[in-house]
Amino acid sequence: MNTRGMSTTLETPDTREVRPATGRRRSARPGTWRHALRRDWQLYSLVILPLLFFLIFRYAPMLGNVIAFRKFEPGGSIFGETWVGLRYVEMFLNDPTFWTVFTNTLILGGLTLLFCFPLPIVLALLLNEVRNRSIKRFLQSVSYLPHFLSMVIVAAMVMQMLAIDGPINQIVKALGGEATPFIQKPEWFRTIFVSSEVWQTVGWGTILYLAALTTIDEHLYEAARMDGASRWRQIWHVTLPGIRPTAITLLILNLGTFMATGFEKVLLLYNPLTYPTADVISTYLYRMGVESSSMSYAAAIGLFEALVGVVLIVSANFISRRTVGTGLW
Amino acid sequence: MVTTVKSRGYRVFQGINAVILTGVVIVTLYPFVNIIARSFSDERYIVSGQVNFFPRGFNVKTYQLVISDPMFWTNYRNTVVYTVVATAIAMVLTTCYAYVLSKKHLKGRTVLIWVAIFTMIFSGGLIPQYVLVNSLGLTNSIWAIVLPNAISVFNLLVMKAFFEGLPQDLEEAAAIDGLNTYGILWRIVLPLSKAVIATMVLFYAVSFWNSWFTAFLYLNEQELFPVTIYLRNLIAGATGAESAGAVMSEVSAAAANIQAVTIMLTVLPILAVYPFVQRYFVSGVMLGAVKG
């Protein structure tokens, strides 16, 4: 990916704006690096530490991915010792567990997207219809709350809710069923994961939609009413188009995190009994790399995962620019 | 027009809406209520599945039990220390970078922006990061927690957007009066940015307070754990006991009770400040969305 090429697409007229001429500007030929450095060296000095952060903790690991093609020795160079080519790639392509976790990743990511993307829109539309301001504020405060919890706490709560003696099993028993150890059952994992994800994120997801809703011109609704549009028609023809840019931006962002869906939560909630449905690429590579110390093998899987993620986000952005004219860049 | 707005269909809709939203509130809050109830209940009632909205066999002995564990307090104190140090470092780095990015005349600005944004699209991945942190010798130290996540690009973009909105004239006037860039940032820009700084401190503090995975990955000594790992190990222990099957009665009963109490104590600071800080979060998210 060419940084320069992308920067030109980012440049909107206002970023080209030049600061009004001050006395200092005349000291060197404007537009040269020497001039810029002389004038703004104090500004540049401020970026040194943050740039070091990005180089060490973000870009060095990107380069570190070469260990996917090199044999890594514990205690040796972080870039590996000897080239082994695509050995590790072939290894995971022939690894049946890899295909299981790949499928699980797609299913879990797909289900999460299917529920966690549209439900905030629905909730925002419902909240938007609440006319009493203080009730509305109360509803919003309550719905944001789970967002502020640590994943550990969410996982602990999920386990408490689903425990043999927990509330869900009380309901099951009240309805005449048998108490089930849900956390131990692979067939329940996806339901548990997605519903807890909804619980945690749906309220927070409404914020941007509610903001977008307030920007829709009241006159559009009036005009629609004049034309005899029912409430549903108004939602369909005025409200939904009004929040479309927001929805598309969030959809692209969701697609970008698709491959990494719920890594922390899966890691906290799964156990060997539920691996058949719960184990995803990121948890598998965690076990391979950190627990079994097969760094190169795990890095190869991780690189594959990241590349799929990039392809998803770039193509989503491309499609959205082509079809609706907005994108992240 | 009024008749269409207040039609029968609309009233029905309002009724259904009220029912749905009430349901949402109950579903969202019930886990909290239940955990509170469990934390004050006698374990016999928990095991027999009789605790719902209210504690049964009210007592605080599990609270006493958890509070009297010195490791709990060590880990709790670690969480506080990590949160404070990490937030401070993150704020310094983020503010500096965001301020520079907000200077539209700066040569190389677009490159600097893309250095940050590119890391949102493509990340190095867990394994190279893990290898790097280990080989830098950060393992088993606070730096493994603090440094690898020192800048959140989202927060950076929020601050950049805010700084861009500040009046340029003030800074120019200050420059004419002889303040250098550092002086302008410290004496002019930061005092004008209290709102966004408060928001960012909150964003960072909550994320560091809640984080567990970096600690899980890089810390091996119990004395260094944050309280989230203390809680995680409780859950892991409890699921282990449950899958053992037969012996589950007393072990997991006590475990369930201890878990509930630990959840309460960990979440308490957040619940306590939540009502006061919530609106800052909301404005921060919207600010980030406008120009993100």
Coordinates of C-alpha atoms in Angstrom, one line a residue:
Chain A
M1 CA 0.0 0.0 0.0
N2 CA 1.4 3.3 -1.1
T3 CA 1.2 6.0 1.6
R4 CA 1.8 8.8 -0.8
G5 CA -0.9 7.6 -3.1
M6 CA -3.4 7.4 -0.3
S7 CA -2.4 10.8 1.0
T8 CA -3.5 12.4 -2.3
T9 CA -7.0 11.0 -2.0
L10 CA -7.2 12.2 1.6
E11 CA -6.3 15.8 0.7
T12 CA -9.4 17.8 0.7
P13 CA -9.2 21.5 -0.1
D14 CA -9.0 22.6 3.5
T15 CA -5.9 20.5 4.3
R16 CA -4.0 22.4 1.6
E17 CA -4.8 25.7 3.2
V18 CA -1.6 27.5 4.0
R19 CA -1.2 29.6 7.2
P20 CA -1.4 33.3 6.5
A21 CA 2.0 34.7 5.8
T22 CA 3.9 35.8 8.9
G23 CA 7.2 37.6 9.1
R24 CA 9.1 34.3 9.7
R25 CA 8.0 32.8 6.5
R26 CA 10.3 34.8 4.3
S27 CA 13.5 33.5 6.0
A28 CA 14.0 30.5 3.7
R29 CA 12.5 29.5 0.4
P30 CA 8.9 28.5 1.2
G31 CA 7.9 24.9 0.4
T32 CA 11.3 23.3 1.0
W33 CA 12.0 20.9 3.8
R34 CA 14.7 23.2 5.1
H35 CA 12.3 26.0 5.4
A36 CA 9.7 23.8 7.1
L37 CA 12.2 22.5 9.5
R38 CA 13.6 25.9 10.4
R39 CA 10.1 27.3 10.9
D40 CA 8.4 24.4 12.7
W41 CA 11.2 22.5 14.4
Q42 CA 9.5 22.8 17.7
L43 CA 6.4 21.2 16.3
Y44 CA 8.4 18.4 14.8
S45 CA 10.2 17.9 18.1
L46 CA 6.8 17.1 19.6
V47 CA 6.2 14.2 17.3
I48 CA 9.4 12.4 18.2
L49 CA 8.1 10.3 21.1
P50 CA 4.8 9.5 19.5
L51 CA 6.5 8.5 16.3
L52 CA 8.9 6.3 18.3
F53 CA 5.8 4.6 19.8
F54 CA 4.3 4.0 16.4
L55 CA 7.6 2.7 14.9
I56 CA 8.4 0.4 17.8
F57 CA 5.1 -0.9 18.9
R58 CA 3.1 -0.8 15.6
Y59 CA 5.5 -0.9 12.7
A60 CA 8.2 -3.2 14.1
P61 CA 5.6 -5.9 14.7
M62 CA 4.5 -5.5 11.1
L63 CA 8.1 -6.2 9.9
G64 CA 8.3 -8.8 12.6
N65 CA 5.8 -10.8 10.6
V66 CA 8.7 -12.0 8.5
I67 CA 9.1 -14.7 11.1
A68 CA 6.2 -16.3 9.3
F69 CA 8.7 -17.1 6.6
R70 CA 11.7 -17.6 8.8
K71 CA 12.5 -20.1 11.5
F72 CA 12.2 -18.4 14.9
E73 CA 14.4 -19.5 17.7
P74 CA 13.5 -18.6 21.3
G75 CA 15.9 -16.0 22.5
G76 CA 17.1 -15.3 18.9
S77 CA 16.4 -12.4 16.6
I78 CA 12.8 -11.2 16.6
F79 CA 13.0 -11.4 12.8
G80 CA 13.8 -15.1 12.9
E81 CA 17.0 -17.0 11.9
T82 CA 16.8 -18.8 8.6
W83 CA 14.4 -18.5 5.6
V84 CA 12.0 -21.4 5.3
G85 CA 9.8 -19.9 2.6
L86 CA 6.2 -20.8 2.6
R87 CA 6.6 -23.8 4.9
Y88 CA 4.5 -22.5 7.7
V89 CA 1.8 -21.3 5.2
E90 CA 1.6 -24.8 3.7
M91 CA 1.5 -26.2 7.2
F92 CA -1.6 -24.3 8.3
L93 CA -3.3 -24.8 4.9
N94 CA -2.9 -28.6 5.5
D95 CA -3.9 -28.3 9.2
P96 CA -7.5 -29.6 9.7
T97 CA -7.8 -27.6 12.9
F98 CA -7.0 -24.4 10.9
W99 CA -10.0 -25.0 8.7
T100 CA -12.2 -25.6 11.7
V101 CA -11.2 -22.4 13.3
F102 CA -11.4 -20.5 10.0
T103 CA -15.0 -21.7 9.6
N104 CA -15.7 -20.8 13.2
T105 CA -14.3 -17.3 12.7
L106 CA -16.4 -16.7 9.6
I107 CA -19.6 -18.0 11.4
L108 CA -19.0 -16.1 14.6
G109 CA -18.0 -12.9 12.7
G110 CA -21.0 -13.2 10.3
L111 CA -23.5 -13.8 13.1
T112 CA -22.0 -10.9 15.1
L113 CA -22.3 -8.6 12.1
L114 CA -25.8 -9.8 11.3
F115 CA -27.0 -8.9 14.8
C116 CA -24.7 -6.2 16.1
F117 CA -24.8 -4.0 13.0
P118 CA -28.6 -3.6 12.5
L119 CA -29.8 -3.7 16.1
P120 CA -28.3 -0.4 17.2
I121 CA -30.1 1.2 14.2
V122 CA -33.4 -0.3 15.3
L123 CA -32.8 0.7 19.0
A124 CA -31.9 4.3 17.9
L125 CA -35.1 4.5 15.9
L126 CA -37.1 3.3 18.8
L127 CA -35.3 5.7 21.2
N128 CA -35.8 8.5 18.8
E129 CA -39.6 8.1 19.1
V130 CA -39.5 8.6 22.9
R131 CA -40.8 12.1 23.4
N132 CA -40.1 12.5 27.1
R133 CA -36.6 13.9 27.5
S134 CA -35.8 12.6 30.9
I135 CA -37.1 9.1 30.1
K136 CA -35.1 9.1 27.0
R137 CA -31.9 10.1 28.8
F138 CA -32.5 7.4 31.4
L139 CA -33.0 4.8 28.7
Q140 CA -29.8 5.9 27.0
S141 CA -27.7 5.9 30.2
V142 CA -28.9 2.3 31.0
S143 CA -28.2 1.0 27.5
Y144 CA -24.6 2.5 27.4
L145 CA -23.7 1.0 30.8
P146 CA -22.4 -2.5 29.7
H147 CA -20.0 -0.8 27.3
F148 CA -17.9 0.4 30.3
L149 CA -17.3 -3.1 31.8
S150 CA -14.1 -5.0 31.4
M151 CA -14.3 -8.0 29.2
V152 CA -13.4 -10.1 32.3
I153 CA -16.4 -8.8 34.1
V154 CA -18.7 -9.4 31.1
A155 CA -17.4 -13.0 30.9
A156 CA -17.8 -13.5 34.6
M157 CA -21.4 -12.2 34.4
V158 CA -22.2 -14.4 31.4
M159 CA -20.9 -17.4 33.5
Q160 CA -23.0 -16.4 36.5
M161 CA -26.1 -16.0 34.4
L162 CA -25.6 -19.3 32.7
A163 CA -24.4 -21.3 35.7
I164 CA -26.3 -24.4 36.8
D165 CA -27.9 -22.4 39.6
G166 CA -28.1 -19.2 37.5
P167 CA -31.1 -17.2 36.5
I168 CA -31.3 -18.7 33.0
N169 CA -31.5 -22.2 34.3
Q170 CA -34.1 -21.1 36.8
I171 CA -36.2 -20.0 34.0
V172 CA -35.5 -23.2 32.1
K173 CA -36.6 -25.2 35.1
A174 CA -39.6 -23.1 35.7
L175 CA -40.7 -23.9 32.2
G176 CA -40.3 -27.6 33.0
G177 CA -36.9 -28.1 31.3
E178 CA -33.7 -29.6 32.6
A179 CA -30.9 -27.4 33.9
T180 CA -28.1 -27.3 31.3
P181 CA -24.4 -26.5 31.8
F182 CA -24.6 -24.0 28.8
I183 CA -20.9 -23.0 29.1
Q184 CA -19.9 -26.6 28.5
K185 CA -22.1 -27.2 25.4
P186 CA -20.5 -26.4 22.0
E187 CA -24.0 -26.1 20.5
W188 CA -24.8 -23.1 22.8
F189 CA -21.6 -21.2 22.3
R190 CA -22.6 -19.1 19.3
T191 CA -25.9 -18.1 20.9
I192 CA -24.1 -17.1 24.1
F193 CA -21.4 -15.2 22.3
V194 CA -23.7 -13.2 20.0
S195 CA -26.3 -12.4 22.7
S196 CA -23.8 -11.2 25.2
E197 CA -22.2 -9.2 22.4
V198 CA -25.5 -7.6 21.7
W199 CA -26.1 -6.9 25.4
Q200 CA -22.7 -5.2 25.6
T201 CA -22.6 -3.1 22.4
V202 CA -26.1 -2.3 21.3
G203 CA -26.7 0.8 23.4
W204 CA -23.3 2.3 22.7
G205 CA -23.8 1.7 19.0
T206 CA -26.9 3.9 19.1
I207 CA -24.9 7.1 20.0
L208 CA -23.8 7.9 16.5
Y209 CA -27.2 7.1 14.9
L210 CA -29.0 9.2 17.4
A211 CA -26.7 12.1 16.5
A212 CA -27.3 11.5 12.8
L213 CA -31.0 11.5 13.4
T214 CA -31.0 14.9 14.9
T215 CA -29.3 16.3 11.8
I216 CA -32.1 15.2 9.5
D217 CA -34.1 18.3 8.3
E218 CA -37.6 18.5 9.9
H219 CA -38.9 19.9 6.6
L220 CA -38.3 16.6 4.9
Y221 CA -40.7 14.9 7.3
E222 CA -43.2 17.7 6.8
A223 CA -42.9 17.4 3.0
A224 CA -43.3 13.6 3.3
R225 CA -46.4 14.1 5.4
M226 CA -47.8 16.5 2.9
D227 CA -47.4 13.9 0.3
G228 CA -49.4 11.6 2.5
A229 CA -46.6 9.3 3.7
S230 CA -47.4 7.1 6.7
R231 CA -45.1 6.8 9.6
W232 CA -43.4 3.8 8.1
R233 CA -43.0 5.5 4.7
Q234 CA -41.4 8.4 6.5
I235 CA -38.9 6.1 8.2
W236 CA -38.2 4.3 4.9
H237 CA -37.9 7.4 2.7
V238 CA -36.5 10.1 5.1
T239 CA -35.0 8.6 8.2
L240 CA -33.1 5.6 6.8
P241 CA -31.5 7.6 3.9
G242 CA -30.6 10.3 6.5
I243 CA -28.5 7.9 8.6
R244 CA -27.1 6.0 5.6
P245 CA -23.6 7.6 5.6
T246 CA -23.2 6.8 9.3
A247 CA -24.4 3.3 8.8
I248 CA -22.0 2.7 6.0
T249 CA -19.0 4.1 7.9
L250 CA -19.8 1.8 10.8
L251 CA -20.3 -1.1 8.5
I252 CA -16.9 -0.7 7.0
L253 CA -15.4 -0.4 10.5
N254 CA -17.2 -3.5 11.6
L255 CA -15.9 -5.4 8.5
G256 CA -12.4 -4.3 9.4
T257 CA -12.6 -6.0 12.8
F258 CA -14.5 -9.0 11.4
M259 CA -11.5 -11.4 11.5
A260 CA -10.6 -10.4 15.1
T261 CA -14.2 -10.7 16.3
G262 CA -14.4 -11.2 20.0
F263 CA -10.9 -12.6 20.6
E264 CA -10.8 -11.6 24.2
K265 CA -14.3 -12.8 25.0
V266 CA -13.8 -16.1 23.2
L267 CA -10.6 -16.6 25.2
L268 CA -12.4 -16.0 28.4
L269 CA -15.5 -18.0 27.7
Y270 CA -14.3 -21.0 25.8
N271 CA -12.9 -24.3 27.2
P272 CA -11.7 -27.5 25.5
L273 CA -15.3 -28.8 25.5
T274 CA -16.5 -25.9 23.4
Y275 CA -13.6 -25.7 21.0
P276 CA -15.5 -27.3 18.1
T277 CA -17.6 -24.1 17.8
A278 CA -15.8 -21.6 19.9
D279 CA -12.2 -21.8 18.8
V280 CA -11.4 -19.0 16.3
I281 CA -8.3 -18.1 14.3
S282 CA -7.0 -15.6 16.9
T283 CA -7.5 -18.0 19.8
Y284 CA -5.9 -20.8 17.9
L285 CA -2.9 -18.7 17.0
Y286 CA -2.7 -17.5 20.6
R287 CA -2.5 -21.2 21.8
M288 CA 0.0 -22.1 19.1
G289 CA 2.2 -19.1 19.6
V290 CA 2.1 -18.2 23.3
E291 CA 1.2 -21.5 24.9
S292 CA 3.1 -23.9 22.6
S293 CA 5.8 -21.5 21.5
S294 CA 5.4 -22.2 17.8
M295 CA 6.0 -18.5 17.0
S296 CA 6.6 -18.8 13.3
Y297 CA 3.6 -21.0 12.7
A298 CA 1.3 -18.7 14.7
A299 CA 2.7 -15.7 13.0
A300 CA 1.9 -17.2 9.6
I301 CA -1.7 -17.7 10.7
G302 CA -1.8 -14.2 12.1
L303 CA -0.5 -12.7 8.9
F304 CA -3.1 -14.5 6.9
E305 CA -5.8 -13.3 9.4
A306 CA -4.6 -9.7 9.1
L307 CA -4.4 -9.8 5.3
V308 CA -8.0 -11.1 5.0
G309 CA -8.9 -8.2 7.3
V310 CA -7.2 -5.7 5.1
V311 CA -8.8 -7.1 2.0
L312 CA -12.2 -6.9 3.7
I313 CA -11.9 -3.3 4.8
V314 CA -10.3 -2.0 1.6
S315 CA -12.9 -3.7 -0.6
A316 CA -15.8 -2.5 1.6
N317 CA -14.4 1.0 1.3
F318 CA -14.1 0.6 -2.5
I319 CA -17.6 -0.7 -2.9
S320 CA -19.1 2.0 -0.7
R321 CA -17.3 4.7 -2.6
R322 CA -18.5 3.3 -5.9
T323 CA -22.1 2.7 -4.9
V324 CA -22.9 5.5 -2.4
G325 CA -20.0 7.8 -2.8
T326 CA -18.8 7.8 0.8
G327 CA -16.0 5.9 2.4
L328 CA -13.5 6.1 5.1
W329 CA -10.9 7.5 2.7
Chain B
M1 CA -51.6 17.3 10.2
V2 CA -52.1 16.8 14.0
T3 CA -54.5 13.9 13.3
T4 CA -51.9 12.0 11.3
V5 CA -49.4 12.4 14.1
K6 CA -51.6 11.3 16.9
S7 CA -53.5 8.6 14.9
R8 CA -54.5 5.3 16.4
G9 CA -51.7 3.5 14.6
Y10 CA -49.2 5.9 16.2
R11 CA -50.6 5.4 19.7
V12 CA -50.3 1.6 19.2
F13 CA -46.8 2.1 18.0
Q14 CA -46.0 4.2 21.1
G15 CA -47.4 1.5 23.3
I16 CA -45.4 -1.3 21.6
N17 CA -42.3 0.9 21.7
A18 CA -42.7 1.4 25.5
V19 CA -43.0 -2.3 26.0
I20 CA -39.9 -3.1 23.9
L21 CA -37.8 -0.4 25.6
T22 CA -38.9 -1.5 29.0
G23 CA -37.8 -5.0 28.0
V24 CA -34.4 -3.6 26.9
V25 CA -33.9 -1.9 30.3
I26 CA -34.8 -5.0 32.2
V27 CA -32.5 -7.3 30.1
T28 CA -29.7 -4.8 30.4
L29 CA -30.0 -4.2 34.1
Y30 CA -30.9 -7.6 35.3
P31 CA -27.4 -9.1 35.3
F32 CA -26.2 -6.2 37.5
V33 CA -29.1 -6.6 39.9
N34 CA -28.6 -10.4 40.1
I35 CA -24.9 -10.0 40.8
I36 CA -25.6 -7.5 43.6
A37 CA -28.2 -9.9 45.0
R38 CA -25.8 -12.9 44.8
S39 CA -22.9 -11.0 46.4
F40 CA -25.0 -10.4 49.6
S41 CA -26.7 -13.8 49.6
D42 CA -26.0 -16.9 51.6
E43 CA -24.3 -19.5 49.3
R44 CA -27.0 -22.1 50.1
Y45 CA -29.6 -20.0 48.3
I46 CA -27.3 -19.5 45.4
V47 CA -26.6 -23.2 44.9
S48 CA -30.3 -24.0 45.0
G49 CA -31.0 -21.3 42.5
Q50 CA -33.2 -19.0 44.6
V51 CA -31.4 -15.7 44.2
N52 CA -33.1 -13.4 41.6
F53 CA -33.7 -9.7 42.3
F54 CA -33.1 -9.7 46.1
P55 CA -30.4 -11.2 48.3
R56 CA -31.5 -14.3 50.2
G57 CA -30.0 -14.9 53.6
F58 CA -28.5 -11.4 53.6
N59 CA -24.9 -11.3 54.8
V60 CA -21.6 -9.6 54.0
K61 CA -19.3 -12.4 55.0
T62 CA -18.1 -13.0 51.5
Y63 CA -17.2 -9.3 51.2
Q64 CA -15.2 -9.7 54.4
L65 CA -13.5 -12.8 53.0
V66 CA -12.5 -11.1 49.7
I67 CA -11.4 -7.9 51.5
S68 CA -9.3 -9.8 53.9
D69 CA -7.3 -11.4 51.0
P70 CA -4.1 -9.4 50.8
M71 CA -3.5 -10.4 47.2
F72 CA -6.8 -8.8 46.2
W73 CA -5.6 -5.5 47.6
T74 CA -2.2 -5.9 46.0
N75 CA -3.9 -6.5 42.6
Y76 CA -6.4 -3.7 43.2
R77 CA -3.6 -1.3 43.9
N78 CA -1.7 -2.5 40.8
T79 CA -4.8 -1.7 38.7
V80 CA -4.8 1.9 40.2
V81 CA -1.1 2.4 39.6
Y82 CA -1.2 1.0 36.0
T83 CA -4.3 3.1 35.2
V84 CA -2.7 6.3 36.5
V85 CA 0.7 5.8 34.9
A86 CA -0.6 4.5 31.6
T87 CA -3.2 7.3 31.3
A88 CA -0.6 10.0 32.0
I89 CA 1.8 8.6 29.4
A90 CA -0.9 8.1 26.9
M91 CA -2.2 11.7 27.4
V92 CA 1.2 13.2 26.9
L93 CA 1.9 11.3 23.7
T94 CA -1.6 11.7 22.3
T95 CA -1.7 15.4 23.0
C96 CA 1.6 16.1 21.4
Y97 CA 0.9 14.1 18.2
A98 CA -2.7 15.4 17.9
Y99 CA -1.5 19.0 18.3
V100 CA 1.0 18.6 15.6
L101 CA -1.5 16.9 13.3
S102 CA -3.9 19.8 13.8
K103 CA -1.4 22.3 12.2
K104 CA -2.6 22.3 8.6
H105 CA 0.4 24.2 7.2
L106 CA 2.9 21.7 8.5
K107 CA 4.9 20.0 5.8
G108 CA 4.6 16.2 6.0
R109 CA 1.4 16.4 8.0
T110 CA -0.5 13.9 5.7
V111 CA 2.3 11.4 6.1
L112 CA 2.1 11.8 9.9
I113 CA -1.6 11.3 9.8
W114 CA -1.3 8.1 7.7
V115 CA 1.4 6.7 9.9
A116 CA -1.3 6.6 12.6
I117 CA -4.3 5.7 10.4
F118 CA -2.5 2.8 8.7
T119 CA -2.2 1.0 12.0
M120 CA -6.0 1.0 12.2
I121 CA -6.2 -0.9 8.9
F122 CA -3.3 -3.2 9.3
S123 CA -1.8 -4.4 12.6
G124 CA 1.3 -6.4 13.1
G125 CA -0.5 -9.1 15.0
L126 CA -0.3 -10.7 18.3
I127 CA 2.7 -12.9 17.8
P128 CA 5.3 -10.4 16.5
Q129 CA 4.1 -8.0 19.2
Y130 CA 4.5 -10.6 21.9
V131 CA 8.0 -11.5 20.6
L132 CA 8.9 -7.9 20.5
V133 CA 7.8 -7.1 24.0
N134 CA 9.6 -10.1 25.3
S135 CA 12.8 -9.3 23.5
L136 CA 12.7 -5.7 24.8
G137 CA 12.7 -7.2 28.2
L138 CA 9.5 -5.5 29.3
T139 CA 7.9 -8.8 30.5
N140 CA 6.9 -8.8 34.2
S141 CA 7.1 -5.0 34.5
I142 CA 4.6 -2.2 34.4
W143 CA 6.1 -1.1 31.0
A144 CA 4.6 -4.1 29.3
I145 CA 1.2 -2.8 30.3
V146 CA 1.8 0.9 29.7
L147 CA 3.9 1.2 26.6
P148 CA 2.4 -1.1 23.9
N149 CA -0.9 0.7 24.1
A150 CA 0.3 4.2 24.7
I151 CA -1.7 5.8 21.8
S152 CA -5.2 5.0 20.7
V153 CA -5.6 6.2 17.2
F154 CA -9.3 6.8 17.7
N155 CA -8.5 9.1 20.7
L156 CA -5.8 10.8 18.6
L157 CA -8.2 11.6 15.9
V158 CA -10.7 13.0 18.4
M159 CA -8.1 15.3 19.8
K160 CA -6.9 16.4 16.4
A161 CA -10.4 17.3 15.4
F162 CA -10.8 19.3 18.6
F163 CA -7.6 21.2 18.2
E164 CA -8.5 22.0 14.6
G165 CA -11.6 23.7 15.8
L166 CA -9.8 26.1 18.1
P167 CA -9.4 29.7 16.9
Q168 CA -6.1 30.1 15.1
D169 CA -6.0 33.9 15.9
L170 CA -5.3 33.3 19.5
E171 CA -2.3 31.2 18.8
E172 CA -1.0 33.7 16.3
A173 CA -1.4 36.5 18.7
A174 CA 0.5 34.5 21.3
A175 CA 3.3 33.8 18.8
I176 CA 3.5 37.6 18.1
D177 CA 3.7 38.2 21.8
G178 CA 6.8 35.9 21.9
L179 CA 5.5 32.6 23.0
N180 CA 7.2 29.6 21.3
T181 CA 5.3 26.5 20.2
Y182 CA 5.7 24.8 23.6
G183 CA 4.4 27.9 25.4
I184 CA 1.5 28.1 23.0
L185 CA 0.5 24.5 23.6
W186 CA 0.9 24.7 27.3
R187 CA -0.5 28.2 28.1
I188 CA -3.0 28.7 25.3
V189 CA -4.2 25.5 23.7
L190 CA -4.4 23.2 26.7
P191 CA -6.3 25.6 28.9
L192 CA -8.8 25.9 26.1
S193 CA -9.1 22.2 25.7
K194 CA -10.2 21.1 29.2
A195 CA -13.3 19.5 27.8
V196 CA -11.5 17.2 25.4
I197 CA -8.7 16.5 27.8
A198 CA -11.2 15.4 30.4
T199 CA -12.9 13.2 27.8
M200 CA -9.6 11.6 26.7
V201 CA -8.5 11.0 30.3
L202 CA -11.7 9.2 30.9
F203 CA -11.5 7.1 27.7
Y204 CA -7.9 6.1 28.5
A205 CA -8.5 5.5 32.2
V206 CA -11.5 3.3 31.6
S207 CA -9.7 1.3 28.9
F208 CA -6.7 0.7 31.1
W209 CA -8.8 0.0 34.2
N210 CA -10.7 -2.6 32.2
S211 CA -7.8 -4.1 30.3
W212 CA -6.7 -7.6 31.2
F213 CA -5.2 -9.2 28.1
T214 CA -1.8 -7.4 28.1
A215 CA -1.4 -8.3 31.8
F216 CA -2.4 -11.8 31.1
L217 CA 0.1 -12.0 28.3
Y218 CA 3.1 -10.3 29.8
L219 CA 2.9 -10.7 33.6
N220 CA 3.7 -14.0 35.3
E221 CA 4.0 -12.9 38.9
Q222 CA 0.9 -12.7 41.0
E223 CA 2.1 -9.6 42.9
L224 CA 2.0 -7.7 39.6
F225 CA -1.4 -8.7 38.4
P226 CA -4.2 -6.1 38.0
V227 CA -7.5 -7.0 39.7
T228 CA -9.0 -8.1 36.3
I229 CA -6.6 -11.0 36.3
Y230 CA -7.5 -11.8 39.9
L231 CA -11.1 -12.0 38.7
R232 CA -10.2 -14.0 35.6
N233 CA -8.3 -16.6 37.6
L234 CA -11.4 -16.9 39.9
I235 CA -13.6 -17.6 36.8
A236 CA -11.0 -20.1 35.4
G237 CA -10.8 -21.8 38.7
A238 CA -14.6 -22.0 39.0
T239 CA -15.2 -23.5 35.6
G240 CA -12.5 -26.0 36.4
A241 CA -14.3 -27.0 39.5
E242 CA -17.7 -27.2 37.7
S243 CA -16.4 -29.4 34.9
A244 CA -15.0 -31.7 37.6
G245 CA -18.6 -32.5 38.2
A246 CA -19.2 -34.3 41.5
V247 CA -17.4 -32.0 43.9
M248 CA -19.1 -29.0 42.5
S249 CA -21.5 -28.3 45.4
E250 CA -19.4 -26.5 48.0
V251 CA -16.4 -25.4 45.9
S252 CA -18.4 -23.7 43.2
A253 CA -20.9 -22.3 45.6
A254 CA -18.3 -20.5 47.5
A255 CA -16.6 -19.6 44.1
A256 CA -19.9 -18.2 42.7
N257 CA -20.3 -16.1 45.8
I258 CA -16.7 -14.9 45.7
Q259 CA -17.0 -14.2 42.0
A260 CA -20.0 -12.0 42.6
V261 CA -18.3 -10.0 45.3
T262 CA -15.1 -9.6 43.2
I263 CA -17.2 -8.4 40.2
M264 CA -18.9 -5.9 42.5
L265 CA -15.7 -4.5 43.9
T266 CA -14.1 -4.3 40.5
V267 CA -16.9 -2.6 38.8
L268 CA -17.8 -0.3 41.7
P269 CA -15.5 2.6 40.8
I270 CA -16.8 2.6 37.3
L271 CA -20.4 2.5 38.5
A272 CA -19.7 5.3 40.9
V273 CA -18.3 7.7 38.4
Y274 CA -20.5 6.6 35.5
P275 CA -23.4 9.0 36.0
F276 CA -21.1 12.0 36.2
V277 CA -18.8 11.2 33.2
Q278 CA -21.2 9.6 30.9
R279 CA -22.1 12.7 28.9
Y280 CA -18.4 13.4 28.2
F281 CA -18.0 10.0 26.7
V282 CA -21.0 10.6 24.4
S283 CA -19.6 13.9 23.2
G284 CA -16.2 12.4 22.7
V285 CA -17.6 9.6 20.5
M286 CA -19.5 12.1 18.4
L287 CA -16.5 14.4 18.1
G288 CA -14.5 11.4 16.9
A289 CA -17.1 10.5 14.4
V290 CA -17.4 13.9 12.8
K291 CA -13.9 14.0 11.5
G292 CA -12.6 10.5 12.2

